[in-house]
mmCIF file of C-alpha atoms in Angstrom:
data_model
loop_
_atom_site.group_PDB
_atom_site.id
_atom_site.type_symbol
_atom_site.label_atom_id
_atom_site.label_comp_id
_atom_site.label_asym_id
_atom_site.label_seq_id
_atom_site.Cartn_x
_atom_site.Cartn_y
_atom_site.Cartn_z
ATOM 1 C CA MET A 1113 -55.105 -28.412 -104.692
ATOM 2 C CA ASP A 1114 -56.272 -24.774 -103.987
ATOM 3 C CA PHE A 1115 -54.275 -22.680 -106.404
ATOM 4 C CA GLU A 1116 -56.036 -19.526 -105.385
ATOM 5 C CA LYS A 1117 -54.640 -20.343 -101.960
ATOM 6 C CA LEU A 1118 -51.266 -20.690 -103.400
ATOM 7 C CA LYS A 1119 -51.385 -17.572 -105.291
ATOM 8 C CA VAL A 1120 -52.329 -15.763 -102.197
ATOM 9 C CA ALA A 1121 -49.755 -17.248 -100.223
ATOM 10 C CA MET A 1122 -47.059 -16.242 -102.803
ATOM 11 C CA GLY A 1123 -48.292 -12.794 -102.704
ATOM 12 C CA ASP A 1124 -48.186 -12.603 -99.016
ATOM 13 C CA LEU A 1125 -44.949 -14.002 -98.937
ATOM 14 C CA GLU A 1126 -45.743 -16.864 -96.923
ATOM 15 C CA GLU A 1127 -42.815 -19.180 -97.482
ATOM 16 C CA ASP A 1128 -43.761 -22.304 -95.519
ATOM 17 C CA VAL A 1129 -47.219 -22.436 -97.282
ATOM 18 C CA VAL A 1130 -45.872 -21.976 -100.839
ATOM 19 C CA ILE A 1131 -43.193 -24.445 -100.361
ATOM 20 C CA GLU A 1132 -45.500 -27.068 -98.602
ATOM 21 C CA MET A 1133 -48.084 -26.599 -101.541
ATOM 22 C CA ILE A 1134 -45.553 -27.057 -104.249
ATOM 23 C CA ASN A 1135 -44.161 -30.087 -102.600
ATOM 24 C CA GLU A 1136 -47.659 -31.454 -102.563
ATOM 25 C CA VAL A 1137 -47.868 -30.587 -106.327
ATOM 26 C CA MET A 1138 -44.746 -32.643 -106.733
ATOM 27 C CA SER A 1139 -45.925 -35.555 -104.999
ATOM 28 C CA ASP A 1140 -47.319 -37.184 -108.012
ATOM 29 C CA GLY A 1141 -44.609 -36.291 -110.270
ATOM 30 C CA GLY A 1142 -45.933 -32.780 -111.099
ATOM 31 C CA SER A 1143 -49.012 -33.334 -113.108
ATOM 32 C CA ARG A 1144 -50.486 -30.005 -112.158
ATOM 33 C CA ALA A 1145 -47.091 -28.212 -112.230
ATOM 34 C CA GLN A 1146 -48.299 -25.716 -114.738
ATOM 35 C CA GLU A 1147 -51.240 -24.650 -112.696
ATOM 36 C CA ALA A 1148 -48.772 -24.250 -109.781
ATOM 37 C CA MET A 1149 -46.406 -22.279 -112.032
ATOM 38 C CA THR A 1150 -49.368 -19.853 -112.994
ATOM 39 C CA ALA A 1151 -50.403 -19.426 -109.449
ATOM 40 C CA CYS A 1152 -46.960 -18.472 -108.463
ATOM 41 C CA GLN A 1153 -46.546 -16.174 -111.295
ATOM 42 C CA GLU A 1154 -49.927 -14.469 -110.249
ATOM 43 C CA GLY A 1155 -48.756 -14.205 -106.679
ATOM 44 C CA MET A 1156 -45.562 -12.518 -107.826
ATOM 45 C CA ASP A 1157 -47.949 -10.049 -109.814
ATOM 46 C CA ILE A 1158 -49.505 -9.276 -106.502
ATOM 47 C CA VAL A 1159 -45.904 -8.503 -104.984
ATOM 48 C CA GLY A 1160 -45.140 -6.411 -107.998
ATOM 49 C CA ASP A 1161 -48.230 -4.469 -107.352
ATOM 50 C CA ARG A 1162 -47.790 -4.092 -103.670
ATOM 51 C CA PHE A 1163 -44.268 -2.746 -104.331
ATOM 52 C CA ALA A 1164 -45.233 -0.307 -106.925
ATOM 53 C CA THR A 1165 -48.049 0.951 -104.552
ATOM 54 C CA GLY A 1166 -45.296 1.191 -101.574
ATOM 55 C CA GLU A 1167 -46.901 -1.409 -99.563
ATOM 56 C CA PHE A 1168 -43.849 -3.619 -100.057
ATOM 57 C CA PHE A 1169 -40.226 -2.607 -100.004
ATOM 58 C CA VAL A 1170 -37.009 -3.586 -101.459
ATOM 59 C CA SER A 1171 -36.456 -6.267 -99.005
ATOM 60 C CA ASP A 1172 -39.673 -7.893 -99.732
ATOM 61 C CA LEU A 1173 -38.944 -7.928 -103.300
ATOM 62 C CA ILE A 1174 -35.484 -9.663 -102.649
ATOM 63 C CA PHE A 1175 -37.482 -12.261 -100.484
ATOM 64 C CA ALA A 1176 -39.993 -12.694 -103.197
ATOM 65 C CA GLY A 1177 -37.338 -13.255 -105.636
ATOM 66 C CA GLU A 1178 -35.865 -15.953 -103.236
ATOM 67 C CA LEU A 1179 -38.927 -17.722 -102.789
ATOM 68 C CA MET A 1180 -40.055 -17.803 -106.420
ATOM 69 C CA THR A 1181 -36.513 -19.045 -107.224
ATOM 70 C CA ASN A 1182 -36.747 -21.852 -104.435
ATOM 71 C CA ALA A 1183 -40.290 -22.499 -105.783
ATOM 72 C CA MET A 1184 -39.230 -22.974 -109.322
ATOM 73 C CA ASP A 1185 -36.305 -24.914 -108.454
ATOM 74 C CA LEU A 1186 -38.742 -27.589 -106.918
ATOM 75 C CA ILE A 1187 -41.156 -27.514 -109.930
ATOM 76 C CA ARG A 1188 -38.831 -27.143 -113.064
ATOM 77 C CA PRO A 1189 -38.241 -30.764 -113.620
ATOM 78 C CA ALA A 1190 -41.942 -31.250 -114.291
ATOM 79 C CA LEU A 1191 -42.078 -28.121 -116.232
ATOM 80 C CA SER A 1192 -38.998 -29.084 -118.420
ATOM 81 C CA SER A 1193 -40.607 -32.480 -119.035
ATOM 82 C CA ALA A 1194 -43.812 -31.010 -120.470
ATOM 83 C CA SER A 1195 -44.028 -30.506 -123.862
ATOM 84 C CA GLY A 1196 -44.747 -27.176 -125.586
ATOM 85 C CA GLU A 1197 -44.649 -25.289 -122.221
ATOM 86 C CA GLY A 1198 -41.388 -23.190 -123.016
ATOM 87 C CA LEU A 1199 -41.205 -19.808 -124.639
ATOM 88 C CA GLY A 1200 -37.573 -20.465 -125.512
ATOM 89 C CA LYS A 1201 -34.212 -18.705 -124.514
ATOM 90 C CA MET A 1202 -33.633 -15.190 -123.880
ATOM 91 C CA ILE A 1203 -30.868 -13.069 -122.463
ATOM 92 C CA LEU A 1204 -30.783 -11.074 -119.244
ATOM 93 C CA CYS A 1205 -27.875 -9.128 -117.590
ATOM 94 C CA THR A 1206 -26.842 -5.855 -115.972
ATOM 95 C CA VAL A 1207 -25.073 -3.777 -118.363
ATOM 96 C CA GLU A 1208 -21.477 -2.781 -118.360
ATOM 97 C CA GLY A 1209 -20.299 -0.527 -115.610
ATOM 98 C CA ASP A 1210 -23.342 -1.490 -113.176
ATOM 99 C CA LEU A 1211 -22.831 -4.172 -110.641
ATOM 100 C CA HIS A 1212 -26.136 -4.304 -109.107
ATOM 101 C CA ASP A 1213 -28.175 -7.657 -109.438
ATOM 102 C CA ILE A 1214 -31.090 -7.681 -106.961
ATOM 103 C CA GLY A 1215 -33.642 -6.381 -109.495
ATOM 104 C CA LYS A 1216 -31.949 -8.581 -112.282
ATOM 105 C CA ASN A 1217 -32.439 -11.808 -110.072
ATOM 106 C CA ILE A 1218 -36.172 -10.813 -109.308
ATOM 107 C CA VAL A 1219 -36.803 -10.469 -112.924
ATOM 108 C CA ARG A 1220 -35.148 -13.662 -113.762
ATOM 109 C CA ALA A 1221 -37.104 -15.806 -111.240
ATOM 110 C CA MET A 1222 -40.317 -14.413 -112.715
ATOM 111 C CA LEU A 1223 -39.372 -14.891 -116.434
ATOM 112 C CA GLU A 1224 -38.391 -18.543 -115.491
ATOM 113 C CA ALA A 1225 -41.725 -19.030 -113.918
ATOM 114 C CA GLY A 1226 -43.201 -17.400 -116.934
ATOM 115 C CA GLY A 1227 -41.726 -20.199 -119.255
ATOM 116 C CA PHE A 1228 -38.443 -18.818 -120.425
ATOM 117 C CA GLU A 1229 -35.091 -20.268 -120.463
ATOM 118 C CA VAL A 1230 -33.204 -17.475 -119.191
ATOM 119 C CA LEU A 1231 -29.536 -17.169 -119.903
ATOM 120 C CA ASP A 1232 -28.197 -14.849 -117.162
ATOM 121 C CA LEU A 1233 -24.950 -13.224 -118.298
ATOM 122 C CA GLY A 1234 -24.502 -11.523 -114.784
ATOM 123 C CA ILE A 1235 -23.402 -8.030 -114.208
ATOM 124 C CA ASP A 1236 -21.047 -5.442 -115.744
ATOM 125 C CA VAL A 1237 -21.524 -7.074 -119.323
ATOM 126 C CA LYS A 1238 -19.985 -5.574 -122.183
ATOM 127 C CA PRO A 1239 -22.159 -4.904 -125.305
ATOM 128 C CA GLU A 1240 -20.102 -7.128 -127.504
ATOM 129 C CA THR A 1241 -20.426 -10.157 -125.148
ATOM 130 C CA ILE A 1242 -24.264 -9.566 -125.303
ATOM 131 C CA VAL A 1243 -24.279 -9.647 -129.187
ATOM 132 C CA ASP A 1244 -21.975 -12.532 -129.412
ATOM 133 C CA THR A 1245 -24.068 -14.560 -127.013
ATOM 134 C CA ALA A 1246 -27.022 -13.602 -129.140
ATOM 135 C CA LYS A 1247 -25.619 -14.863 -132.263
ATOM 136 C CA SER A 1248 -24.032 -17.896 -131.097
ATOM 137 C CA GLU A 1249 -27.256 -18.920 -129.082
ATOM 138 C CA ASN A 1250 -29.846 -17.620 -131.781
ATOM 139 C CA ILE A 1251 -31.584 -15.591 -129.407
ATOM 140 C CA SER A 1252 -33.941 -12.996 -130.435
ATOM 141 C CA ILE A 1253 -35.256 -11.272 -126.823
ATOM 142 C CA ILE A 1254 -32.626 -9.370 -124.777
ATOM 143 C CA ALA A 1255 -33.380 -7.815 -121.410
ATOM 144 C CA LEU A 1256 -30.939 -5.017 -120.050
ATOM 145 C CA SER A 1257 -31.108 -4.054 -116.497
ATOM 146 C CA GLY A 1258 -29.386 -0.984 -114.742
ATOM 147 C CA VAL A 1259 -29.515 0.923 -111.506
ATOM 148 C CA LEU A 1260 -27.119 3.441 -111.988
ATOM 149 C CA THR A 1261 -27.517 6.506 -114.628
ATOM 150 C CA LEU A 1262 -24.424 5.546 -116.296
ATOM 151 C CA ALA A 1263 -26.354 2.323 -117.361
ATOM 152 C CA ILE A 1264 -28.449 4.533 -119.827
ATOM 153 C CA ASP A 1265 -25.231 5.060 -121.954
ATOM 154 C CA ALA A 1266 -24.323 1.096 -121.456
ATOM 155 C CA MET A 1267 -27.636 0.119 -122.755
ATOM 156 C CA LYS A 1268 -27.442 2.620 -125.859
ATOM 157 C CA SER A 1269 -24.170 1.297 -126.416
ATOM 158 C CA THR A 1270 -25.433 -2.232 -126.428
ATOM 159 C CA VAL A 1271 -28.102 -1.327 -128.844
ATOM 160 C CA GLU A 1272 -25.772 0.195 -131.273
ATOM 161 C CA ALA A 1273 -23.502 -2.760 -131.077
ATOM 162 C CA PHE A 1274 -26.645 -4.921 -132.396
ATOM 163 C CA LYS A 1275 -26.765 -2.441 -135.147
ATOM 164 C CA ALA A 1276 -23.112 -2.728 -135.877
ATOM 165 C CA ALA A 1277 -23.450 -6.464 -136.127
ATOM 166 C CA GLY A 1278 -26.279 -6.176 -138.783
ATOM 167 C CA ILE A 1279 -28.845 -7.943 -136.371
ATOM 168 C CA ARG A 1280 -30.743 -5.103 -134.890
ATOM 169 C CA ASP A 1281 -33.950 -6.034 -136.793
ATOM 170 C CA GLU A 1282 -33.765 -9.615 -135.624
ATOM 171 C CA VAL A 1283 -33.874 -9.019 -131.806
ATOM 172 C CA LYS A 1284 -36.205 -7.374 -129.333
ATOM 173 C CA ILE A 1285 -34.654 -5.348 -126.559
ATOM 174 C CA ILE A 1286 -36.245 -4.543 -123.373
ATOM 175 C CA ILE A 1287 -34.674 -2.188 -120.775
ATOM 176 C CA GLY A 1288 -35.323 -1.881 -117.024
ATOM 177 C CA GLY A 1289 -34.084 -0.518 -113.700
ATOM 178 C CA THR A 1290 -34.074 2.589 -111.526
ATOM 179 C CA PRO A 1291 -33.232 5.276 -113.957
ATOM 180 C CA ILE A 1292 -35.361 3.942 -116.940
ATOM 181 C CA THR A 1293 -38.486 6.057 -117.851
ATOM 182 C CA ALA A 1294 -40.608 6.347 -121.128
ATOM 183 C CA ASP A 1295 -38.551 9.099 -122.297
ATOM 184 C CA VAL A 1296 -35.431 7.230 -121.670
ATOM 185 C CA CYS A 1297 -36.482 4.264 -123.946
ATOM 186 C CA PRO A 1298 -36.117 6.028 -127.373
ATOM 187 C CA ILE A 1299 -33.089 7.738 -126.441
ATOM 188 C CA VAL A 1300 -31.459 4.240 -125.638
ATOM 189 C CA GLY A 1301 -33.193 2.870 -129.051
ATOM 190 C CA ALA A 1302 -34.722 -0.182 -127.203
ATOM 191 C CA ASP A 1303 -37.957 -1.617 -128.184
ATOM 192 C CA ALA A 1304 -39.675 -1.600 -124.674
ATOM 193 C CA TRP A 1305 -39.090 -0.491 -121.133
ATOM 194 C CA ALA A 1306 -40.395 -1.667 -117.816
ATOM 195 C CA ILE A 1307 -39.922 -0.577 -114.209
ATOM 196 C CA ASN A 1308 -42.036 -3.349 -112.917
ATOM 197 C CA PRO A 1309 -41.007 -7.172 -113.156
ATOM 198 C CA ALA A 1310 -44.409 -8.221 -113.900
ATOM 199 C CA ASP A 1311 -44.272 -5.609 -116.882
ATOM 200 C CA THR A 1312 -41.124 -7.121 -118.126
ATOM 201 C CA VAL A 1313 -42.513 -10.754 -118.264
ATOM 202 C CA LYS A 1314 -45.753 -9.587 -119.897
ATOM 203 C CA ILE A 1315 -43.901 -7.733 -122.593
ATOM 204 C CA CYS A 1316 -41.224 -10.541 -123.257
ATOM 205 C CA ARG A 1317 -44.151 -13.164 -123.354
ATOM 206 C CA GLY A 1318 -45.908 -11.028 -126.033
ATOM 207 C CA TRP A 1319 -42.958 -11.064 -128.078
ATOM 208 C CA ALA A 1320 -42.308 -14.750 -127.733
ATOM 209 C CA GLU A 1321 -45.878 -15.894 -128.619
ATOM 210 C CA ASN A 1322 -46.043 -13.779 -131.635
ATOM 211 C CA SER A 1323 -42.535 -14.689 -133.118
#
């Protein structure tokens, strides 16, 4: 199996090639599933880079997210049966007042490809719901997404809700989306921010591996 070819195919959004190669990987039960997942992740990094430079557009990101999701659906049985590969659970959602989910869904596919079990709470999620879920599921990594400017206030309210619950020090919170910048992060009170899905994965992976 040429995993470099799989990486390039993912980066070039060659759906037929990616799915054919993933099916080939799974033909023996998925003994090299981890390598295939890594290749897909590296291919998605290429997609993210091309989007950042303007070579790819939002429509390409949407397609890439769907392709990654399809690839992971095929390969997940082999990954879930492998011991020690998972990075644990984390929460992902679009904050209260915001109904956008394209970016969130792309990030979810990449986080799952990166080894996380993502508890996707959906869109327009209240701070109390996020806090209650983190407590009940014992989750320490929270990813908040938003596209509208009002999402900044909702993100800040979510951080404040964790403080009010007395567990702010027990969680890491990353924010992302169109209005998010380095200046916004301290205003919200988050631990990190990302505008690129690949950066989100890298930051969350670092937290999980060092916890």
